[in-house]
Coordinates of C-alpha atoms in Angstrom, one line a residue:
M1 CA 0.0 0.0 0.0
G2 CA 1.5 3.4 -1.0
W3 CA 0.9 6.6 0.9
G4 CA -1.5 9.3 -0.5
S5 CA -0.4 12.9 0.0
P6 CA 2.9 13.5 1.7
V7 CA 2.6 13.1 5.5
T8 CA 3.8 16.3 7.1
P9 CA 4.8 16.1 10.8
L10 CA 2.2 18.5 12.0
P11 CA 2.2 19.9 15.6
L12 CA 1.2 16.9 17.5
S13 CA 1.6 18.1 21.1
R14 CA -1.9 16.7 21.9
A15 CA -0.7 13.3 20.9
G16 CA 2.5 12.9 22.9
G17 CA 2.9 10.4 25.7
S18 CA -0.2 10.0 27.8
P19 CA -2.6 12.6 26.4
G20 CA -5.6 14.0 28.2
S21 CA -9.2 13.6 27.0
L22 CA -8.8 14.0 23.3
C23 CA -11.6 12.0 21.7
V24 CA -15.3 12.9 21.5
C25 CA -15.9 10.1 24.0
R26 CA -13.4 11.7 26.3
S27 CA -11.3 8.5 26.4
N28 CA -7.6 8.9 26.8
K29 CA -6.9 5.2 26.2
S30 CA -4.9 4.2 23.1
P31 CA -5.1 7.6 21.2
W32 CA -4.7 7.3 17.4
V33 CA -3.7 10.4 15.4
C34 CA -4.8 10.8 11.8
L35 CA -1.7 11.4 9.7
T36 CA -3.7 13.5 7.1
C37 CA -5.3 16.1 9.4
S38 CA -3.7 15.4 12.8
S39 CA -7.0 14.9 14.7
V40 CA -6.8 12.5 17.6
H41 CA -9.4 9.8 18.3
C42 CA -9.6 6.7 20.4
G43 CA -8.2 3.6 18.7
R44 CA -9.8 0.7 17.0
Y45 CA -9.7 -1.4 20.1
V46 CA -11.3 1.2 22.4
N47 CA -14.5 2.8 21.1
G48 CA -13.4 2.9 17.5
H49 CA -13.8 6.7 16.9
A50 CA -10.6 6.7 14.8
K51 CA -12.3 4.2 12.5
K52 CA -15.4 6.4 12.4
H53 CA -13.3 9.4 11.4
Y54 CA -11.9 7.3 8.5
E55 CA -15.5 6.2 7.5
D56 CA -16.8 9.8 7.6
A57 CA -14.1 10.9 5.3
Q58 CA -15.3 8.4 2.7
I59 CA -18.9 9.7 2.6
P60 CA -18.4 12.6 0.1
L61 CA -16.9 10.1 -2.3
T62 CA -19.7 7.6 -2.4
N63 CA -21.5 9.2 -5.3
H64 CA -18.5 10.2 -7.3
K65 CA -15.9 8.5 -9.3
K66 CA -12.8 8.3 -7.2
T67 CA -10.1 10.2 -8.9
E68 CA -6.4 10.0 -8.0
K69 CA -6.7 13.4 -6.3
Q70 CA -9.6 12.3 -4.2
E71 CA -7.9 9.1 -3.2
K72 CA -5.2 11.2 -1.6
V73 CA -7.5 12.9 1.1
Q74 CA -9.3 9.9 2.5
H75 CA -7.7 9.9 5.9
T76 CA -6.8 6.2 5.7
V77 CA -3.7 6.3 7.7
C78 CA -3.3 6.9 11.5
M79 CA -0.7 6.3 14.1
D80 CA -1.0 4.7 17.6
C81 CA 0.4 7.4 19.9
S82 CA 1.6 4.8 22.4
S83 CA 3.5 2.4 20.2
Y84 CA 4.0 4.7 17.2
S85 CA 2.8 1.9 15.0
T86 CA 1.1 3.0 11.8
Y87 CA -2.3 1.6 10.8
C88 CA -4.1 1.7 7.4
Y89 CA -7.8 1.3 7.3
R90 CA -7.8 0.6 3.6
C91 CA -5.5 -2.3 4.2
D92 CA -7.1 -3.1 7.5
D93 CA -3.7 -3.8 8.9
F94 CA -0.6 -2.2 10.5
V95 CA 1.8 -1.0 7.8
V96 CA 5.4 0.1 7.7
N97 CA 5.5 2.1 4.4
D98 CA 6.9 5.6 4.6
T99 CA 7.2 8.5 2.2
K100 CA 10.3 8.9 0.1
L101 CA 11.5 11.6 2.5
G102 CA 10.9 9.4 5.6
L103 CA 8.3 11.8 7.0
V104 CA 6.5 9.1 9.1
Q105 CA 9.7 8.4 10.8
K106 CA 10.0 12.1 11.5
V107 CA 6.5 12.0 13.1
R108 CA 7.6 9.2 15.3
E109 CA 10.7 11.1 16.3
H110 CA 8.7 14.2 16.9
L111 CA 6.3 12.2 19.2
Q112 CA 9.3 10.8 21.1
N113 CA 10.9 14.3 21.5
L114 CA 7.7 15.6 23.0
E115 CA 8.3 13.3 25.9
N116 CA 11.2 15.5 27.0
S117 CA 9.7 18.8 25.8
A118 CA 8.7 21.8 28.0
F119 CA 5.1 21.0 27.2
T120 CA 5.3 17.7 29.1
A121 CA 7.7 18.9 31.9
D122 CA 4.9 19.2 34.4
R123 CA 3.6 15.7 33.6
H124 CA 7.1 14.4 34.0
R125 CA 7.4 16.0 37.4
K126 CA 4.2 14.4 38.5
R127 CA 5.3 11.0 37.1
K128 CA 8.7 11.4 38.9
L129 CA 6.9 12.0 42.2
L130 CA 4.7 8.9 41.6
E131 CA 7.7 6.8 40.7
N132 CA 9.6 7.9 43.7
S133 CA 6.6 7.2 45.9
S134 CA 6.1 3.8 44.3
L135 CA 9.8 3.1 44.6
N136 CA 9.9 4.0 48.3
S137 CA 7.0 1.6 48.9
K138 CA 9.0 -1.1 47.2
L139 CA 12.2 -0.9 49.2
L140 CA 13.1 -3.9 51.2
K141 CA 15.6 -4.6 54.0
V142 CA 18.0 -7.2 52.9
N143 CA 20.9 -8.1 55.2
G144 CA 20.5 -4.8 56.9
S145 CA 20.7 -2.7 53.8
T146 CA 17.8 -1.1 51.8
T147 CA 17.4 -2.6 48.3
A148 CA 15.1 -1.5 45.4
L149 CA 13.0 -3.8 43.2
C150 CA 14.9 -5.1 40.2
A151 CA 11.9 -6.6 38.5
T152 CA 10.5 -4.9 35.3
G153 CA 6.8 -5.0 34.3
L154 CA 5.4 -5.7 30.8
R155 CA 3.2 -3.3 29.0
N156 CA -0.3 -4.5 28.1
L157 CA -0.6 -4.1 24.3
G158 CA -4.4 -4.7 24.4
N159 CA -5.6 -7.8 26.3
T160 CA -2.1 -9.3 26.3
C161 CA -2.1 -10.0 30.0
F162 CA -2.2 -13.7 29.1
M163 CA 1.2 -13.4 27.4
N164 CA 2.7 -11.2 30.1
A165 CA 1.8 -13.6 32.9
I166 CA 3.5 -16.5 31.1
L167 CA 6.6 -14.5 30.1
Q168 CA 7.1 -13.3 33.7
S169 CA 6.6 -16.9 35.0
L170 CA 9.2 -18.3 32.5
S171 CA 11.6 -15.5 33.3
N172 CA 11.7 -16.7 36.9
I173 CA 12.6 -20.3 36.0
Q174 CA 16.3 -19.7 36.4
Q175 CA 17.8 -22.6 34.4
F176 CA 15.4 -22.0 31.4
C177 CA 15.8 -18.2 31.4
C178 CA 19.6 -18.3 31.7
Y179 CA 19.9 -20.5 28.7
F180 CA 18.2 -18.0 26.4
K181 CA 19.9 -14.9 28.0
E182 CA 23.3 -16.5 27.3
L183 CA 22.5 -17.2 23.6
P184 CA 24.4 -15.0 21.1
A185 CA 22.3 -12.1 19.8
V186 CA 21.1 -12.0 16.2
E187 CA 21.6 -8.7 14.5
L188 CA 18.6 -8.2 12.2
R189 CA 19.5 -4.6 11.3
N190 CA 22.5 -3.2 9.5
G191 CA 23.6 -0.2 7.4
K192 CA 21.7 3.0 7.7
T193 CA 19.1 1.5 10.0
A194 CA 21.6 0.1 12.6
G195 CA 20.8 1.4 16.1
R196 CA 17.5 2.8 15.1
R197 CA 14.2 1.6 16.6
T198 CA 12.5 -1.0 14.6
Y199 CA 8.7 -0.8 14.3
H200 CA 7.4 -4.4 13.8
T201 CA 4.0 -4.8 12.2
R202 CA 1.9 -7.6 10.8
S203 CA 2.5 -6.4 7.2
Q204 CA 6.2 -7.0 7.3
G205 CA 7.6 -9.9 5.4
D206 CA 8.4 -13.2 7.0
N207 CA 12.2 -12.9 6.6
N208 CA 14.3 -12.5 9.7
V209 CA 11.5 -13.6 12.0
S210 CA 12.9 -15.3 15.0
L211 CA 10.8 -16.2 18.0
V212 CA 14.0 -17.4 19.9
E213 CA 15.7 -14.0 19.4
E214 CA 12.7 -11.9 20.5
F215 CA 12.1 -14.2 23.4
R216 CA 15.7 -13.8 24.4
K217 CA 15.5 -10.0 24.2
T218 CA 12.4 -9.9 26.3
L219 CA 13.9 -12.1 29.0
C220 CA 17.0 -9.9 29.1
A221 CA 14.9 -6.8 29.6
L222 CA 12.9 -8.2 32.5
W223 CA 15.6 -8.1 35.2
Q224 CA 17.5 -5.0 34.3
G225 CA 16.1 -3.0 37.2
S226 CA 14.3 -0.5 35.0
Q227 CA 11.4 1.3 36.6
T228 CA 9.7 1.7 33.2
A229 CA 7.7 -1.2 31.9
F230 CA 9.1 -3.1 28.9
S231 CA 6.9 -3.2 25.8
P232 CA 7.0 -6.7 24.2
E233 CA 5.8 -5.4 20.8
S234 CA 8.5 -7.1 18.7
L235 CA 7.8 -10.5 20.4
F236 CA 4.1 -10.0 19.9
Y237 CA 4.6 -9.3 16.3
V238 CA 6.5 -12.6 15.8
V239 CA 3.7 -14.4 17.8
W240 CA 1.2 -13.0 15.3
K241 CA 3.4 -14.1 12.4
I242 CA 3.9 -17.7 13.5
M243 CA 0.9 -18.3 15.7
P244 CA -2.2 -17.1 13.8
N245 CA -4.5 -18.2 16.6
F246 CA -3.2 -15.3 18.7
R247 CA -3.7 -12.5 16.1
G248 CA -5.8 -9.6 17.2
Y249 CA -6.4 -8.1 20.6
Q250 CA -8.9 -10.6 22.1
Q251 CA -8.3 -12.2 25.5
Q252 CA -6.6 -15.6 25.0
D253 CA -6.0 -18.6 27.2
A254 CA -2.7 -18.3 29.0
H255 CA -2.2 -22.1 29.1
E256 CA -2.8 -22.4 25.4
F257 CA -0.4 -19.6 24.7
M258 CA 2.3 -21.2 26.9
R259 CA 2.0 -24.5 25.0
Y260 CA 2.2 -22.8 21.6
L261 CA 5.2 -20.7 22.8
L262 CA 7.1 -23.7 24.1
D263 CA 6.3 -25.9 21.0
H264 CA 7.5 -23.2 18.6
L265 CA 10.6 -22.4 20.6
H266 CA 11.4 -26.1 20.6
L267 CA 10.9 -26.4 16.8
E268 CA 13.0 -23.3 16.1
L269 CA 15.8 -24.4 18.3
Q270 CA 16.0 -27.7 16.5
G271 CA 16.8 -25.8 13.3
G272 CA 19.9 -24.1 14.7
F273 CA 20.3 -20.5 15.9
N274 CA 22.4 -17.7 14.6
G275 CA 24.5 -20.1 12.6
V276 CA 25.3 -22.2 15.7
S277 CA 23.9 -25.7 15.8
R278 CA 21.3 -26.3 18.4
S279 CA 23.0 -29.5 19.5
V280 CA 26.3 -27.5 20.0
I281 CA 24.5 -25.0 22.2
L282 CA 23.0 -27.7 24.3
Q283 CA 26.3 -29.5 24.7
E284 CA 28.0 -26.3 25.9
N285 CA 25.4 -26.1 28.7
S286 CA 26.8 -28.8 31.0
S287 CA 23.7 -28.7 33.3
L288 CA 21.5 -30.1 30.4
S289 CA 23.1 -33.5 30.1
A290 CA 21.9 -36.0 27.6
S291 CA 20.4 -38.2 30.3
N292 CA 18.0 -35.5 31.3
K293 CA 16.6 -34.9 27.8
C294 CA 13.2 -35.9 26.6
C295 CA 12.5 -35.8 22.9
I296 CA 9.2 -34.4 21.7
N297 CA 8.6 -34.0 17.9
G298 CA 12.2 -34.6 17.0
A299 CA 15.6 -33.9 18.7
S300 CA 15.7 -32.6 22.2
T301 CA 16.2 -28.9 23.1
V302 CA 16.3 -26.8 26.2
V303 CA 12.5 -26.9 26.2
T304 CA 12.3 -30.7 26.5
A305 CA 15.4 -30.8 28.7
I306 CA 13.7 -28.6 31.3
F307 CA 10.0 -29.2 30.9
G308 CA 10.0 -32.7 29.3
G309 CA 8.7 -35.7 31.2
I310 CA 7.3 -39.1 30.2
L311 CA 3.9 -40.7 31.1
Q312 CA 3.1 -44.4 30.9
N313 CA -0.5 -44.9 29.8
E314 CA -1.9 -48.4 30.8
V315 CA -5.1 -49.6 29.3
N316 CA -6.7 -52.9 30.3
C317 CA -9.5 -54.7 28.5
L318 CA -12.2 -55.6 31.0
I319 CA -13.3 -58.5 28.7
C320 CA -10.1 -60.5 28.0
G321 CA -7.7 -58.7 30.4
T322 CA -5.3 -57.7 27.7
E323 CA -3.0 -54.9 28.8
S324 CA -1.7 -52.2 26.5
R325 CA 1.1 -49.8 27.5
K326 CA 2.2 -46.6 25.8
F327 CA 4.8 -44.0 26.7
D328 CA 3.8 -40.4 26.0
P329 CA 6.2 -37.4 26.4
F330 CA 4.7 -34.3 28.1
L331 CA 5.7 -30.7 28.8
D332 CA 2.9 -30.1 31.3
L333 CA 0.1 -32.1 33.0
S334 CA -3.5 -30.9 32.8
L335 CA -5.4 -31.8 36.0
D336 CA -9.1 -31.9 36.5
I337 CA -10.5 -30.4 39.7
P338 CA -12.6 -33.3 41.0
S339 CA -16.3 -32.8 40.7
Q340 CA -17.0 -33.1 44.4
F341 CA -15.0 -29.9 45.0
R342 CA -16.4 -27.7 42.3
N343 CA -19.0 -25.9 44.4
K344 CA -16.4 -24.6 46.8
R345 CA -15.7 -20.9 46.1
S346 CA -13.0 -19.9 48.6
K347 CA -10.4 -21.2 51.0
N348 CA -12.3 -20.1 54.0
Q349 CA -15.6 -21.6 53.0
E350 CA -16.6 -24.2 55.6
N351 CA -19.0 -26.5 53.8
G352 CA -17.4 -29.5 52.3
P353 CA -13.8 -30.7 52.2
L354 CA -10.9 -28.5 51.0
C355 CA -9.6 -29.4 47.6
S356 CA -5.8 -29.8 47.4
L357 CA -3.3 -30.3 44.6
R358 CA -2.9 -33.9 45.8
D359 CA -6.6 -34.5 45.1
C360 CA -6.1 -33.2 41.5
L361 CA -3.0 -35.4 41.0
R362 CA -4.7 -38.4 42.5
S363 CA -7.7 -37.9 40.2
F364 CA -5.3 -37.7 37.2
T365 CA -3.3 -40.9 38.1
D366 CA -6.0 -43.1 39.7
L367 CA -7.4 -46.1 37.9
E368 CA -10.6 -45.2 36.0
E369 CA -13.1 -47.0 33.8
L370 CA -13.5 -45.4 30.3
D371 CA -17.0 -44.4 29.4
E372 CA -18.9 -45.5 26.3
T373 CA -17.4 -42.7 24.2
E374 CA -13.9 -43.8 24.9
L375 CA -14.1 -47.5 24.2
Y376 CA -10.7 -49.2 23.7
M377 CA -9.9 -51.1 20.6
C378 CA -8.7 -54.4 22.0
H379 CA -6.3 -56.1 19.6
K380 CA -7.0 -59.5 21.0
C381 CA -10.8 -59.2 21.0
K382 CA -10.6 -57.4 17.6
K383 CA -13.2 -54.8 18.6
K384 CA -13.8 -51.9 20.9
Q385 CA -14.3 -53.1 24.5
K386 CA -14.9 -51.6 28.0
S387 CA -11.6 -50.9 29.6
T388 CA -9.8 -49.2 32.4
K389 CA -7.0 -46.6 32.2
K390 CA -4.3 -45.5 34.5
F391 CA -1.4 -43.0 34.2
W392 CA 2.0 -43.4 35.8
I393 CA 4.8 -40.9 35.6
Q394 CA 7.8 -42.8 34.0
K395 CA 10.1 -39.8 34.2
L396 CA 9.7 -36.5 36.1
P397 CA 10.9 -33.2 34.5
K398 CA 13.3 -30.7 36.0
V399 CA 10.4 -28.2 36.0
L400 CA 7.0 -29.7 36.6
C401 CA 4.2 -27.5 35.0
L402 CA 0.7 -28.3 36.4
H403 CA -2.3 -26.9 34.6
L404 CA -5.6 -26.9 36.5
K405 CA -8.6 -27.3 34.2
R406 CA -10.6 -24.4 35.3
F407 CA -12.5 -24.0 32.0
H408 CA -15.0 -26.6 30.8
W409 CA -17.8 -26.7 28.3
T410 CA -21.4 -26.9 29.2
A411 CA -24.2 -27.2 26.6
Y412 CA -23.7 -23.7 25.3
L413 CA -21.0 -22.0 27.3
R414 CA -17.5 -22.4 28.5
N415 CA -17.7 -22.0 32.3
K416 CA -15.0 -21.5 34.8
V417 CA -14.4 -23.7 37.9
D418 CA -13.7 -21.1 40.6
T419 CA -12.8 -23.6 43.3
Y420 CA -9.8 -22.8 45.5
V421 CA -7.1 -25.5 45.2
E422 CA -4.6 -25.7 48.1
F423 CA -1.0 -26.1 46.9
P424 CA 2.3 -26.2 48.7
L425 CA 5.1 -23.6 48.3
R426 CA 7.7 -26.2 49.1
G427 CA 8.2 -29.9 49.2
L428 CA 5.6 -31.2 46.6
D429 CA 6.4 -34.9 46.7
M430 CA 5.8 -36.7 43.4
K431 CA 7.2 -40.0 44.4
C432 CA 3.9 -41.8 44.9
Y433 CA 3.0 -41.1 41.3
L434 CA 6.1 -42.6 39.8
L435 CA 6.1 -45.9 37.9
E436 CA 9.3 -47.0 39.6
P437 CA 9.7 -44.9 42.8
E438 CA 12.4 -47.3 44.2
N439 CA 14.8 -46.1 41.5
S440 CA 14.6 -42.4 42.4
G441 CA 16.8 -40.6 44.9
P442 CA 15.5 -39.2 48.2
E443 CA 15.4 -35.6 46.9
S444 CA 14.7 -36.2 43.2
C445 CA 10.9 -36.2 43.6
L446 CA 10.6 -33.1 45.7
Y447 CA 9.6 -29.8 44.0
D448 CA 9.4 -26.2 45.2
L449 CA 7.1 -23.6 43.7
A450 CA 8.7 -21.1 41.3
A451 CA 5.7 -19.3 39.8
V452 CA 1.9 -19.3 39.7
V453 CA -0.4 -17.9 36.9
V454 CA -3.8 -16.7 38.2
H455 CA -6.9 -16.0 36.1
H456 CA -9.2 -13.3 37.6
G457 CA -12.8 -13.2 36.3
S458 CA -15.5 -15.6 35.2
G459 CA -14.7 -16.6 31.6
V460 CA -11.8 -17.7 29.4
G461 CA -12.6 -14.9 26.8
S462 CA -12.6 -12.2 29.5
G463 CA -11.1 -11.5 32.9
H464 CA -7.4 -10.8 33.6
Y465 CA -4.2 -12.8 34.1
T466 CA -1.5 -12.0 36.7
A467 CA 1.4 -14.0 38.0
Y468 CA 3.3 -14.6 41.2
A469 CA 6.9 -15.7 41.1
T470 CA 9.9 -16.0 43.4
H471 CA 13.2 -14.5 42.6
E472 CA 16.3 -14.7 44.9
G473 CA 14.1 -15.6 47.9
R474 CA 11.5 -12.9 47.4
W475 CA 8.0 -13.2 46.0
F476 CA 6.8 -10.7 43.4
H477 CA 3.3 -10.1 42.0
F478 CA 3.4 -9.3 38.2
N479 CA 0.3 -7.4 37.0
D480 CA 1.3 -6.2 33.5
S481 CA 3.4 -3.1 33.9
T482 CA 3.0 -3.1 37.7
V483 CA 5.4 -5.2 39.8
T484 CA 5.1 -5.3 43.6
L485 CA 6.7 -7.3 46.4
T486 CA 4.3 -9.7 48.1
D487 CA 4.5 -12.5 50.7
E488 CA 4.0 -16.2 50.9
E489 CA 0.6 -15.8 52.7
T490 CA -0.8 -13.9 49.7
V491 CA 0.6 -16.4 47.2
V492 CA -0.9 -19.5 48.9
K493 CA -4.4 -17.8 48.8
A494 CA -4.3 -17.4 45.0
K495 CA -6.7 -19.5 42.9
A496 CA -4.0 -21.0 40.8
Y497 CA -4.4 -21.7 37.1
I498 CA -0.9 -22.8 36.1
L499 CA 1.8 -23.9 38.7
F500 CA 5.5 -24.1 37.9
Y501 CA 7.4 -26.4 40.3
V502 CA 11.2 -26.6 40.1
E503 CA 13.0 -29.8 41.1
R504 CA 14.7 -29.4 44.5
Q505 CA 18.4 -29.6 44.8
A506 CA 19.6 -31.9 47.5
R507 CA 19.0 -30.4 50.9
S508 CA 17.4 -31.3 54.2
G509 CA 14.5 -30.1 56.2
S510 CA 11.8 -30.4 53.6
E511 CA 8.1 -29.9 54.2
K512 CA 6.2 -32.4 52.2
L513 CA 2.7 -32.2 50.7

């Protein structure tokens, strides 16, 4: 798509940074500036007045033949004042085209300069006061000295809390995070554009798209101690490119995103990275020995080395007694919340027994009879027969990811199970679920909690995701751009959706589940 009339960097002081009430609806969320007339309206994903501005500009042309001159004044292009990404309503997409003189880039630079201009000085002073107040509230006494928070939040790009919660959780799984942070950087820019900000959009080509690289950059940014939230736009752009399910700004399922993310990281790592063979990178990391790797869809990578486990699935025919065994690799275990606990709403509710993570694990591994819709094809009987099924864990992973199935389908809706499930912070003992527990060491089956993803709200397509995670002995609450210190008492009260447990290194004094 080519531009119409040259885009002149008009005085856009109204659009800089966090503007006041600019739109007719008085919303100051996601302001979009028209690059033809510089009027500012709320964005496509708020009340859509920027789109209405575009549609109103088309009305005079409906009864006339559209000449080239008329095409040039249709107000089709606008810019998101928060991310400086450019959107074209004619293409119905974000675009990266610019004029021959690079005027759109000048508009972006003008907007960025406004952040430090005299016009915004008062706003910056207020922000500084707020930051100092926030920082003072986040100081912590460590060994007698006062230390500030080193964690960085993630900007919400429009219902992207599902992604932010998963990224913050993974960033606090030390072995996994360190692997990516130590990878060599891939330089995607050179020549005249070197060192300049890149504005990724959906309309860019597929060349130079690397999920591993953008994931690496994001993880590196999260523990730099910056008080300003990091914007994962480049990573989200790659997600849109390679995971079409997550295009748009609708609320998505955090567990589904995590699985897609890990699967695609695994696939990309198998193909090599920055000219270095994936196998060479793994070999250089001595902590990821070959004996700890679990292959899923090809060769092993850091994903399977950290999250990979193996299940044994036993099915027994109830007619002839034939037993069938199958080994299935897994990256996480999805656990049902037993039906007898589903009416409980809170930890303090007295009616009925309290549901624990052990109850969910037992429900997953206990012997069960398959119903009529899951009849087993018995090779000896030569037909589908009634049968029983049981899971054993043949190999435990270094990081045990447990997904609680809080969303289930009824006749017409996907409802949420809001039951509180009690879970341990330390000493989750998985030995009783192992196929051969006698072959495991005394500490190899104990796990300590590293992170928890929580869904707030009633439905999978709505609500909000946050995460709790521990870093260097302190618990943090990650709520998009806001990061706060919290305590263990708050964490254990959370209605967990995804739990990340890290295999305990040999030590004494464990508290078991």
